[in-house]
Coordinates of C-alpha atoms and ligand atoms in Angstrom, one line a residue:
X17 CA -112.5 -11.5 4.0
X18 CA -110.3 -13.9 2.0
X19 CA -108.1 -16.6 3.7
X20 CA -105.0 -17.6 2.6
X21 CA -102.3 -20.7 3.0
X22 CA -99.7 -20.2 5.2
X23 CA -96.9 -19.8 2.9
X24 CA -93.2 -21.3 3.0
X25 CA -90.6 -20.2 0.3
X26 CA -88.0 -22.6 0.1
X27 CA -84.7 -21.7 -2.2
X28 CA -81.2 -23.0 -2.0
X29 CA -78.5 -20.2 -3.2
X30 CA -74.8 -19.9 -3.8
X31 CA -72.8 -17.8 -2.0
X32 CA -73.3 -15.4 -5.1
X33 CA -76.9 -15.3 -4.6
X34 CA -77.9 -17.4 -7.6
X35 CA -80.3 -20.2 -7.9
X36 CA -78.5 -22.0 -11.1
X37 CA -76.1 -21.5 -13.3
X38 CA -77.2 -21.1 -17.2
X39 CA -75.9 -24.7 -18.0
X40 CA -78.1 -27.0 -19.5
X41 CA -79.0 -28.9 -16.2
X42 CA -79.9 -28.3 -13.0
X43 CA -77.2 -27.0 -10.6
X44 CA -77.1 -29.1 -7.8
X45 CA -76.5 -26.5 -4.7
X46 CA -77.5 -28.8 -1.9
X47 CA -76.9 -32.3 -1.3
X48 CA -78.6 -35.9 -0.1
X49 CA -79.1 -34.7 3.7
X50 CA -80.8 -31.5 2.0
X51 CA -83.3 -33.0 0.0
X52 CA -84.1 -35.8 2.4
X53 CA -84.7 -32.5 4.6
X54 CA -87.0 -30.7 1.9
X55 CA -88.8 -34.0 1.3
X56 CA -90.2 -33.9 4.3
X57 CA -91.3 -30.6 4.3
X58 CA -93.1 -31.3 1.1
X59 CA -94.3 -34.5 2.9
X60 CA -95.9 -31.2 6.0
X61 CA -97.5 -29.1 3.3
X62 CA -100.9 -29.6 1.0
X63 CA -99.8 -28.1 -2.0
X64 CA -96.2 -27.3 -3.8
X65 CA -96.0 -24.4 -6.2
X66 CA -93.5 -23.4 -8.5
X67 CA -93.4 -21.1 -11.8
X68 CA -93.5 -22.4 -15.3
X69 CA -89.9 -21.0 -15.7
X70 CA -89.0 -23.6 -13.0
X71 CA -90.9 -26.5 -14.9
X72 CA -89.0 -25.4 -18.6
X73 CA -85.7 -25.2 -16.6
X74 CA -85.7 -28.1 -14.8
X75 CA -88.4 -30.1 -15.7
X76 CA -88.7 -31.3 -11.4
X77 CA -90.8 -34.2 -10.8
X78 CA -91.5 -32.5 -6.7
X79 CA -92.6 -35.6 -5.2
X80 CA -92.5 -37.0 -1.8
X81 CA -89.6 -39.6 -2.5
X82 CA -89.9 -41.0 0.9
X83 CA -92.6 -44.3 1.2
X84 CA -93.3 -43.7 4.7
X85 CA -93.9 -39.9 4.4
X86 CA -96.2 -41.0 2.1
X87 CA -97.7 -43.6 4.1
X88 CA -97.9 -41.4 7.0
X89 CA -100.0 -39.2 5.1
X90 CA -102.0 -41.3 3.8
X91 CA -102.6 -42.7 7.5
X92 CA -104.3 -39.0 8.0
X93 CA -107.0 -39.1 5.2
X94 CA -104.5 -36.7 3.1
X95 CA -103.4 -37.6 -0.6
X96 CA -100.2 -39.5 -0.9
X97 CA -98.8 -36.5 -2.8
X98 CA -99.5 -32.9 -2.3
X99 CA -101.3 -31.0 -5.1
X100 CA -98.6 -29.5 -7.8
X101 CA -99.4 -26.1 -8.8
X102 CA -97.7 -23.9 -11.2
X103 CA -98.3 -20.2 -12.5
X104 CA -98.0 -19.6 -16.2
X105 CA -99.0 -15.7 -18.0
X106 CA -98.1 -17.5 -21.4
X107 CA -99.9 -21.0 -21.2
X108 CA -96.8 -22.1 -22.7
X109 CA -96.5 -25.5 -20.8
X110 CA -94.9 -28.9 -22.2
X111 CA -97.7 -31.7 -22.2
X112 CA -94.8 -34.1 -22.0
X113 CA -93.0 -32.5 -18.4
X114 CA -92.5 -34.6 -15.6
X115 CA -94.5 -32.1 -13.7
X116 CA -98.2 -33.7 -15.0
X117 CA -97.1 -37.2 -15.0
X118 CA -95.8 -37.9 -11.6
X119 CA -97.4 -37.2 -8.4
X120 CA -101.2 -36.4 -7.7
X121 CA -103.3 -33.7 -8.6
X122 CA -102.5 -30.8 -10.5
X123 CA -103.7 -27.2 -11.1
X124 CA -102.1 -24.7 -13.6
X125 CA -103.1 -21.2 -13.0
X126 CA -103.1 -18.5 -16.1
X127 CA -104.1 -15.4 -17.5
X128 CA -107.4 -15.7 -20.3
X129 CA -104.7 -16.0 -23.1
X130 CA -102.7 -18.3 -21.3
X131 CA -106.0 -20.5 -21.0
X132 CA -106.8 -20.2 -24.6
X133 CA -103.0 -21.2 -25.4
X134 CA -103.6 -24.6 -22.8
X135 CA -106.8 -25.4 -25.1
X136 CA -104.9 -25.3 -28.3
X137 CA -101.9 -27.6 -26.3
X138 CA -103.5 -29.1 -23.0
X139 CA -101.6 -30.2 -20.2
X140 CA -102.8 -33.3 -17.6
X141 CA -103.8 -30.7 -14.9
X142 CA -107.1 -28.4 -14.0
X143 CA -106.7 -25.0 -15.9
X144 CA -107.5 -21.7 -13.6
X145 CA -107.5 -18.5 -15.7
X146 CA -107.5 -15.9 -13.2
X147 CA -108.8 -12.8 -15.9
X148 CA -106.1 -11.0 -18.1
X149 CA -103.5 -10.7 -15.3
X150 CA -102.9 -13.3 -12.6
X151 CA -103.0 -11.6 -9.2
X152 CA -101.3 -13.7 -6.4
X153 CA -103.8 -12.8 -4.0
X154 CA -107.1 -14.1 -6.4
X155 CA -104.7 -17.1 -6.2
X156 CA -103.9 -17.8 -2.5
X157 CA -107.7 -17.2 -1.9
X158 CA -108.4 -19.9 -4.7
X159 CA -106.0 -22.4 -3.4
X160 CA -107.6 -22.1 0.2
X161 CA -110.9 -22.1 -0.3
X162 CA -111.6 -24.3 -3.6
X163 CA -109.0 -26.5 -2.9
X164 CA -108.3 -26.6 0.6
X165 CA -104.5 -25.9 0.6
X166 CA -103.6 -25.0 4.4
X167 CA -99.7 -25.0 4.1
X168 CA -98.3 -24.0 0.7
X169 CA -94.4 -25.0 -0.1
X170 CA -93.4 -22.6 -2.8
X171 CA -90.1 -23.9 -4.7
X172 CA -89.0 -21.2 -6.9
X173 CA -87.9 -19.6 -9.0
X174 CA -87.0 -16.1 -8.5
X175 CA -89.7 -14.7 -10.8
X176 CA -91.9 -16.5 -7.8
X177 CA -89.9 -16.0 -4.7
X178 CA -89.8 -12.2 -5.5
X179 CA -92.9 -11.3 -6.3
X180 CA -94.8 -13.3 -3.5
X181 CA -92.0 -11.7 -0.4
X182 CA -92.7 -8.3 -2.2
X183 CA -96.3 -8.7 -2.0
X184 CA -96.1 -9.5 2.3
X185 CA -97.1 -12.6 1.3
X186 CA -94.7 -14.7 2.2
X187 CA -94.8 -16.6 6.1
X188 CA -91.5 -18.2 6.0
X189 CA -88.7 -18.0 4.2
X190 CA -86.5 -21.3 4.2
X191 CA -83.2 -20.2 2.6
X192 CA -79.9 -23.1 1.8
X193 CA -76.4 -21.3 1.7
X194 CA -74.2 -23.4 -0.6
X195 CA -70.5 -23.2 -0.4
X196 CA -70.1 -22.4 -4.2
X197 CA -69.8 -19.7 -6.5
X198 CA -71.6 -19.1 -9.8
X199 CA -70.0 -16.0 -11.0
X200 CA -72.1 -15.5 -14.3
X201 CA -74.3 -12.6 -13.7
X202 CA -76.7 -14.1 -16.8
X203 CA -77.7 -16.8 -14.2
X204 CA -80.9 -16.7 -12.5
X205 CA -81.3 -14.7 -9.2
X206 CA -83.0 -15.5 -6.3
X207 CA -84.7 -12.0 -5.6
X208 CA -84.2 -9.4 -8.7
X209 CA -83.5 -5.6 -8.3
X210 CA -86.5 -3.6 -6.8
X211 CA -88.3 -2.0 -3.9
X212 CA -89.0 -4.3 -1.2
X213 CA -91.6 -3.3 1.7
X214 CA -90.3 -3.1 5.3
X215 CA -87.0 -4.1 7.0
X216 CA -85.1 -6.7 8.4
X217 CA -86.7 -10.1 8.2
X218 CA -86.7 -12.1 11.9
X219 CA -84.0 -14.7 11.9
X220 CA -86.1 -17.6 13.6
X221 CA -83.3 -20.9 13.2
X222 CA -80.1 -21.6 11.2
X223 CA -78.8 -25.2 10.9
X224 CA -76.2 -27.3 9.8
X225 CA -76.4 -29.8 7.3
X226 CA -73.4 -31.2 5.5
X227 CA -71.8 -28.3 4.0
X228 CA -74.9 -26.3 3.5
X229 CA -76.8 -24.0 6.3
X230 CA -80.2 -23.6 6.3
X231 CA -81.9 -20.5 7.7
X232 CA -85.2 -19.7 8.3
X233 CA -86.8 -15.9 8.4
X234 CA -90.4 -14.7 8.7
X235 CA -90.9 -11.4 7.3
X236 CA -92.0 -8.7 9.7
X237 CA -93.3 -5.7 8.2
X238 CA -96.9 -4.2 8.2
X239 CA -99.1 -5.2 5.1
X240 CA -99.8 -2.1 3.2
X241 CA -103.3 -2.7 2.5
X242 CA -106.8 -4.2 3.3
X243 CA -105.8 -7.7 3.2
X244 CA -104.3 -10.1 6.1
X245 CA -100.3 -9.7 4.9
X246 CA -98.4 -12.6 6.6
X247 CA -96.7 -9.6 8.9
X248 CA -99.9 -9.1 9.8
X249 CA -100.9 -12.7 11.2
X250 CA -97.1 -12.5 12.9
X251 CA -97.7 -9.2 15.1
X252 CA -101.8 -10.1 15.8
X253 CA -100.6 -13.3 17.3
X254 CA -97.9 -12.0 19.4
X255 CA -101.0 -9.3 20.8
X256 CA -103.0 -12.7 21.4
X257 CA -100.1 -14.3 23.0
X258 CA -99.6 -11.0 25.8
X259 CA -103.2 -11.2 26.3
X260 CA -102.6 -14.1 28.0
X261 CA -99.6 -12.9 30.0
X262 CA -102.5 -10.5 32.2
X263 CA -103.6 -10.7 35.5
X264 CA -106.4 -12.1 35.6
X265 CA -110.1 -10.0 36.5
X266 CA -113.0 -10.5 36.6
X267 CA -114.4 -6.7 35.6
X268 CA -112.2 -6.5 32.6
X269 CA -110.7 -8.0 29.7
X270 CA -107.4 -9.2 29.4
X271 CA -105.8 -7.7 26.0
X272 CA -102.6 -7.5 24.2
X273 CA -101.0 -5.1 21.4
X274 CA -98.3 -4.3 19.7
X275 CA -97.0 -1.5 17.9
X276 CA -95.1 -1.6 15.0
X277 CA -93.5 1.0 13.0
X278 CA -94.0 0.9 8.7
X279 CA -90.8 -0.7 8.4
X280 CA -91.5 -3.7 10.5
X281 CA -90.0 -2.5 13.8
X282 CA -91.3 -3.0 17.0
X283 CA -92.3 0.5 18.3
X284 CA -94.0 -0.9 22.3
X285 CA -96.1 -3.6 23.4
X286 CA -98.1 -3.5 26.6
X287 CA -100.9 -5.6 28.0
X288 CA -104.1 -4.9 30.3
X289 CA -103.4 -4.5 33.9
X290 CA -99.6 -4.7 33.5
X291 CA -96.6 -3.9 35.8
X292 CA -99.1 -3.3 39.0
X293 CA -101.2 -0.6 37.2
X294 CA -104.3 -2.1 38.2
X295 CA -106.7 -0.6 35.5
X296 CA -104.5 -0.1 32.5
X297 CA -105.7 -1.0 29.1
X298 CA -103.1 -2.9 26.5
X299 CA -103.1 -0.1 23.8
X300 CA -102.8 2.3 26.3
X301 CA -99.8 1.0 28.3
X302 CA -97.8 -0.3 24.6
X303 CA -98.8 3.7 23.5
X304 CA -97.4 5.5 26.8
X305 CA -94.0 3.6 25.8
X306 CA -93.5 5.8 22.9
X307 CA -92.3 9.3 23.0
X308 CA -95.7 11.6 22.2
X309 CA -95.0 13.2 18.1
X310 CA -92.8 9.9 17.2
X311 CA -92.9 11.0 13.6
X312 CA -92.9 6.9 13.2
X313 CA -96.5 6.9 14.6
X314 CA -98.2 8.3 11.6
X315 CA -96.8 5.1 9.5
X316 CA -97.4 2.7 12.2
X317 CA -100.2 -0.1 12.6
X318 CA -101.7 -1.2 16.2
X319 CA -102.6 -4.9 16.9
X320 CA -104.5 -5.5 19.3
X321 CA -106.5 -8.9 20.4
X322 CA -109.6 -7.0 21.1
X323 CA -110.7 -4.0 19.6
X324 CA -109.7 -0.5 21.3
X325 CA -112.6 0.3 23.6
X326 CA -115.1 3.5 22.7
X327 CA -116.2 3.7 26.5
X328 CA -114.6 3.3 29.9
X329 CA -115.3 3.3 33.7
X330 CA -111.6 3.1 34.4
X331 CA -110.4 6.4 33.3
X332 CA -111.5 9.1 31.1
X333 CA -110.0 8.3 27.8
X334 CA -110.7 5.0 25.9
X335 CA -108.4 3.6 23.8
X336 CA -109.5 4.6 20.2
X337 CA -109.1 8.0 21.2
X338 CA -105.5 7.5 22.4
X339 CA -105.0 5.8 19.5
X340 CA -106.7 9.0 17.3
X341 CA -104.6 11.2 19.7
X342 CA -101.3 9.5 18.7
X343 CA -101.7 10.2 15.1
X344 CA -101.8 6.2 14.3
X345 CA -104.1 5.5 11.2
X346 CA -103.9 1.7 10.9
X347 CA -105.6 -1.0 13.3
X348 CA -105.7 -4.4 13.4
X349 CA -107.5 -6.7 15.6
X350 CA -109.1 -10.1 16.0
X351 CA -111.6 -9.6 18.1
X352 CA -115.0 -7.2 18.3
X353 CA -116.1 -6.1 21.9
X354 CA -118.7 -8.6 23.2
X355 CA -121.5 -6.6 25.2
X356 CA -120.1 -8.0 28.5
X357 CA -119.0 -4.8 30.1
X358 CA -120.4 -2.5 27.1
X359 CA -123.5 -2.1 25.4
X360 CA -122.9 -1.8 21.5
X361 CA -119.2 -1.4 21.5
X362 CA -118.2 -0.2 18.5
X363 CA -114.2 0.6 18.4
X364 CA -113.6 -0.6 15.1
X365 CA -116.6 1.5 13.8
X366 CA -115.1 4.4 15.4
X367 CA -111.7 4.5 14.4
X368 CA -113.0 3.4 11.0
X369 CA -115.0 6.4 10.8
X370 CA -112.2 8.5 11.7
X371 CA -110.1 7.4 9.0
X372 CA -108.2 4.9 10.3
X373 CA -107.6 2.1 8.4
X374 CA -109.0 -1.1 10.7
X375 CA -108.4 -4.6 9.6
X376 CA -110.6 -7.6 11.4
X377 CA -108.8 -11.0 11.1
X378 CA -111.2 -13.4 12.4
X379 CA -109.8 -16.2 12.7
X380 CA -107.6 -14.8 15.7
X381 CA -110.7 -14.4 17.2
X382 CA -110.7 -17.8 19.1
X383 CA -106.8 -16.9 20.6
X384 CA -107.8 -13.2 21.8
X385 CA -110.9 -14.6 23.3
X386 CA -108.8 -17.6 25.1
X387 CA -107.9 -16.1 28.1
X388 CA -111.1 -14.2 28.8
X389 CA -113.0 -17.7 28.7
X390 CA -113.6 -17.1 32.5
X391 CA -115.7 -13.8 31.8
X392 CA -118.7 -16.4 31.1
X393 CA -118.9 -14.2 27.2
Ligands
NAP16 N1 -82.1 -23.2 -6.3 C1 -83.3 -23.4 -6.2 O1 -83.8 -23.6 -5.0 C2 -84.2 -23.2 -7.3 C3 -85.6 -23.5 -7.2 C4 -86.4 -23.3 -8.3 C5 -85.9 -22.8 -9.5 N2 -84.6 -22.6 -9.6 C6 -84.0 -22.0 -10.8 O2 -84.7 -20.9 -11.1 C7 -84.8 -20.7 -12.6 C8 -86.2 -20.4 -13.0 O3 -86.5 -19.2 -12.3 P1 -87.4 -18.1 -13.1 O4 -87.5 -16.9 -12.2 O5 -86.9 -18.0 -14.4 O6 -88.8 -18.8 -13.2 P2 -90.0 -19.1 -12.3 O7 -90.2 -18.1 -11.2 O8 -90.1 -20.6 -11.9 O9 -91.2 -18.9 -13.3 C9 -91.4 -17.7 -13.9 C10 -92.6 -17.9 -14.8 O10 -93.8 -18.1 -14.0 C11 -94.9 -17.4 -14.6 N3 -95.2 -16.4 -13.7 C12 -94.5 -15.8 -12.6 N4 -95.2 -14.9 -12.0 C13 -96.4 -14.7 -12.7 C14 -97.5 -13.8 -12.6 N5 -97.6 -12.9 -11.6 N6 -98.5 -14.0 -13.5 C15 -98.4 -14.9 -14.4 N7 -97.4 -15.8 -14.6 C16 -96.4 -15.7 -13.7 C17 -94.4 -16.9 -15.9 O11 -94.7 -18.0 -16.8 P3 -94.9 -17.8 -18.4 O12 -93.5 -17.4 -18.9 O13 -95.3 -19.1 -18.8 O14 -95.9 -16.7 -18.6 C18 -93.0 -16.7 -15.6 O15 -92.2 -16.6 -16.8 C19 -84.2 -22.0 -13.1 O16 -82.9 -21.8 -13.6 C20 -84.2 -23.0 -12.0 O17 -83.2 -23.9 -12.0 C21 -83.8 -22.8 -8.5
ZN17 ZN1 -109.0 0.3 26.1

């Protein structure tokens, strides 16, 4: 299973929805109180990405200008400078950009050709070639586990920006509203024409500074495929977090799901032994909030902190098979049964085996577990 950073997309637009104008310098949307507020999030992040358009455009140094972020970092075993990464198809990088020569490390990832191209010209920075096309996926998987990047800040541009929220795998969107217009539709958009998975994006803070608002969205739709989309993490950890709103018991576990339609809505949630039902199970009290033949069911995804029982004492039908019953062909959990009340629990298998799709994300494990710790597992 491949980890990924968490990943933060920072842009500042005009009102038009552009992210410069075609001048020969960088359009300055934002202004002192806004950078000192995106140095610091570069000062909270291990690595800061941007595409090689960026770098030709603008030719950024992305530093952390402040001494004491630095310091402060430093004071926590980190690098004084987060690791500068860029994405180049082309190899077609200036060796004289302010991008290699400030900072710390630096890692240029490419295509094979791109790679051959960045022999011929090198650049101050570790070359990556990712095979003939760069997949962002092979990428976040790189940056986490060969270089240990936790927190990515991605910075643009829109080549970027669109690809990675199209792909569900964007966390957080940090988005500046300037009070200008560009007007000149040559200019460079933030997100370009095309089809974008899932819905509305969850507002989660706007604020105030100077003239500009910043607002901050996480994206909320189901990831289409086998791999942990942010959307994904979002709706697994809101299971783990009702899991812990149960009643506590000792002769069951305590359990939380969601489920949520293919465009990122929130079908029902539900959680074990809720409003005074003494035996129910999460899956099954989220499922009974949804009208039996919701034609939204046969797109939807259920998370859930354990995985939906196979067998049990309460009542007749366990929860894969309500699940099954309700026409639902996607799973995703964080936990596998332990053998505490069960021997050989095998939901996951099951549902797997009937077709459903069923995604494991381990490392929710720990938070699903949390408030069982008193089951002595
Ligand atoms: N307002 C803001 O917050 C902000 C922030 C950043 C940038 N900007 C503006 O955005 C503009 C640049 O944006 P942009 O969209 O042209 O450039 P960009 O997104 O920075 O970079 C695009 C380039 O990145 C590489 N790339 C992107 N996706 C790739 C993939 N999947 N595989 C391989 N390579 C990939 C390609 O490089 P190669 O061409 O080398 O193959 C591509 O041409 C500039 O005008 C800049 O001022 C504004
Ligand atoms: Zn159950």
């Amino acid at each position: 299973m491949p980890s990924y950073p968490y990943v933060l997309l920072s842009a500042a637009v005009s009102l038009d929805g552009y992210l410069d104008d075609t001048g020969p310098d960088r359009l300055l949307l934002s202004g002192p109180a806004d950078f000192d507020r995106v140095d610091e999030v570069r000062a909270s992040v291990d690595g800061i990405l941007v595409g090689a358009g960026t770098i030709r455009a603008d030719n950024p140094r992305l530093l952390v200008n402040s001494a004491e972020r630095r310091a402060a970092r430093t004071a926590q075993g980190k690098p004084a400078y987060p690791l500068k990464i860029t994405v180049s198809a082309s190899g077609e990088l200036d060796p004289a950009a302010n991008f290699w020569h400030t900072g710390g490390e630096k890692v240029v990832y490419t295509t094979e050709k791109g790679a051959r191209r960045l022999r011929e010209r090198p650049v101050a920075a570790d070359v990556v070639a990712l095979g003939d096309e760069l997949d962002w996926r092979a990428l976040l998987t790189h940056l986490r586990e060969v270089r240990g990047v936790e927190r990515l800040m991605v910075e643009g541009g829109g080549t970027v920006h669109t690809q990675l929220l199209r792909q569900g795998l964007a966390d957080e969107l940090q988005l500046v509203l300037a009070p200008l217009f560009v007007g000149d539709p040559r200019a460079p958009r933030l997100f370009g024409p095309g089809g974008y998975q899932g819905g509305r994006l969850r507002l989660v803070e706007t604020r105030r500074i100077e003239d500009v608002v910043l607002t901050r969205y996480e994206p909320t739709a189901p990831g289409t495929g086998v791999l942990p989309a942010a959307a994904d993490r979002h709706w697994l950890a809101l299971a783990c977090d009702l899991a812990a709103e149960c009643p506590p018991s000792s002769t069951a576990f305590s359990v939380g799901a969601v489920v949520v339609a293919a465009d990122g809505t929130e079908l029902a949630r539900g959680h074990s032994r809720e409003a005074g039902d003494p035996v129910v199970h999460a899956e099954e009290a989220a499922l009974a909030k949804i009208a039996p033949g919701d034609p939204r069911l046969a797109g939807a995804t259920v998370y859930s902190s354990l995985e939906p029982c196979t067998h049990r004492a309460s009542r007749p039908t366990p929860c894969a098979r309500l699940i099954l019953a309700a026409g639902v062909r996607r799973v995703v959990t964080a936990w596998r049964e332990p053998d505490t009340f069960v021997a050989d629990a095998d939901g996951s298998g099951m549902l797997a085996g009937a077709g459903v799709d069923v995604l494991v994300l381990p490392e929710y494990a720990a938070r699903a577990a949390a408030p069982n710790a008193h089951l002595a597992l």
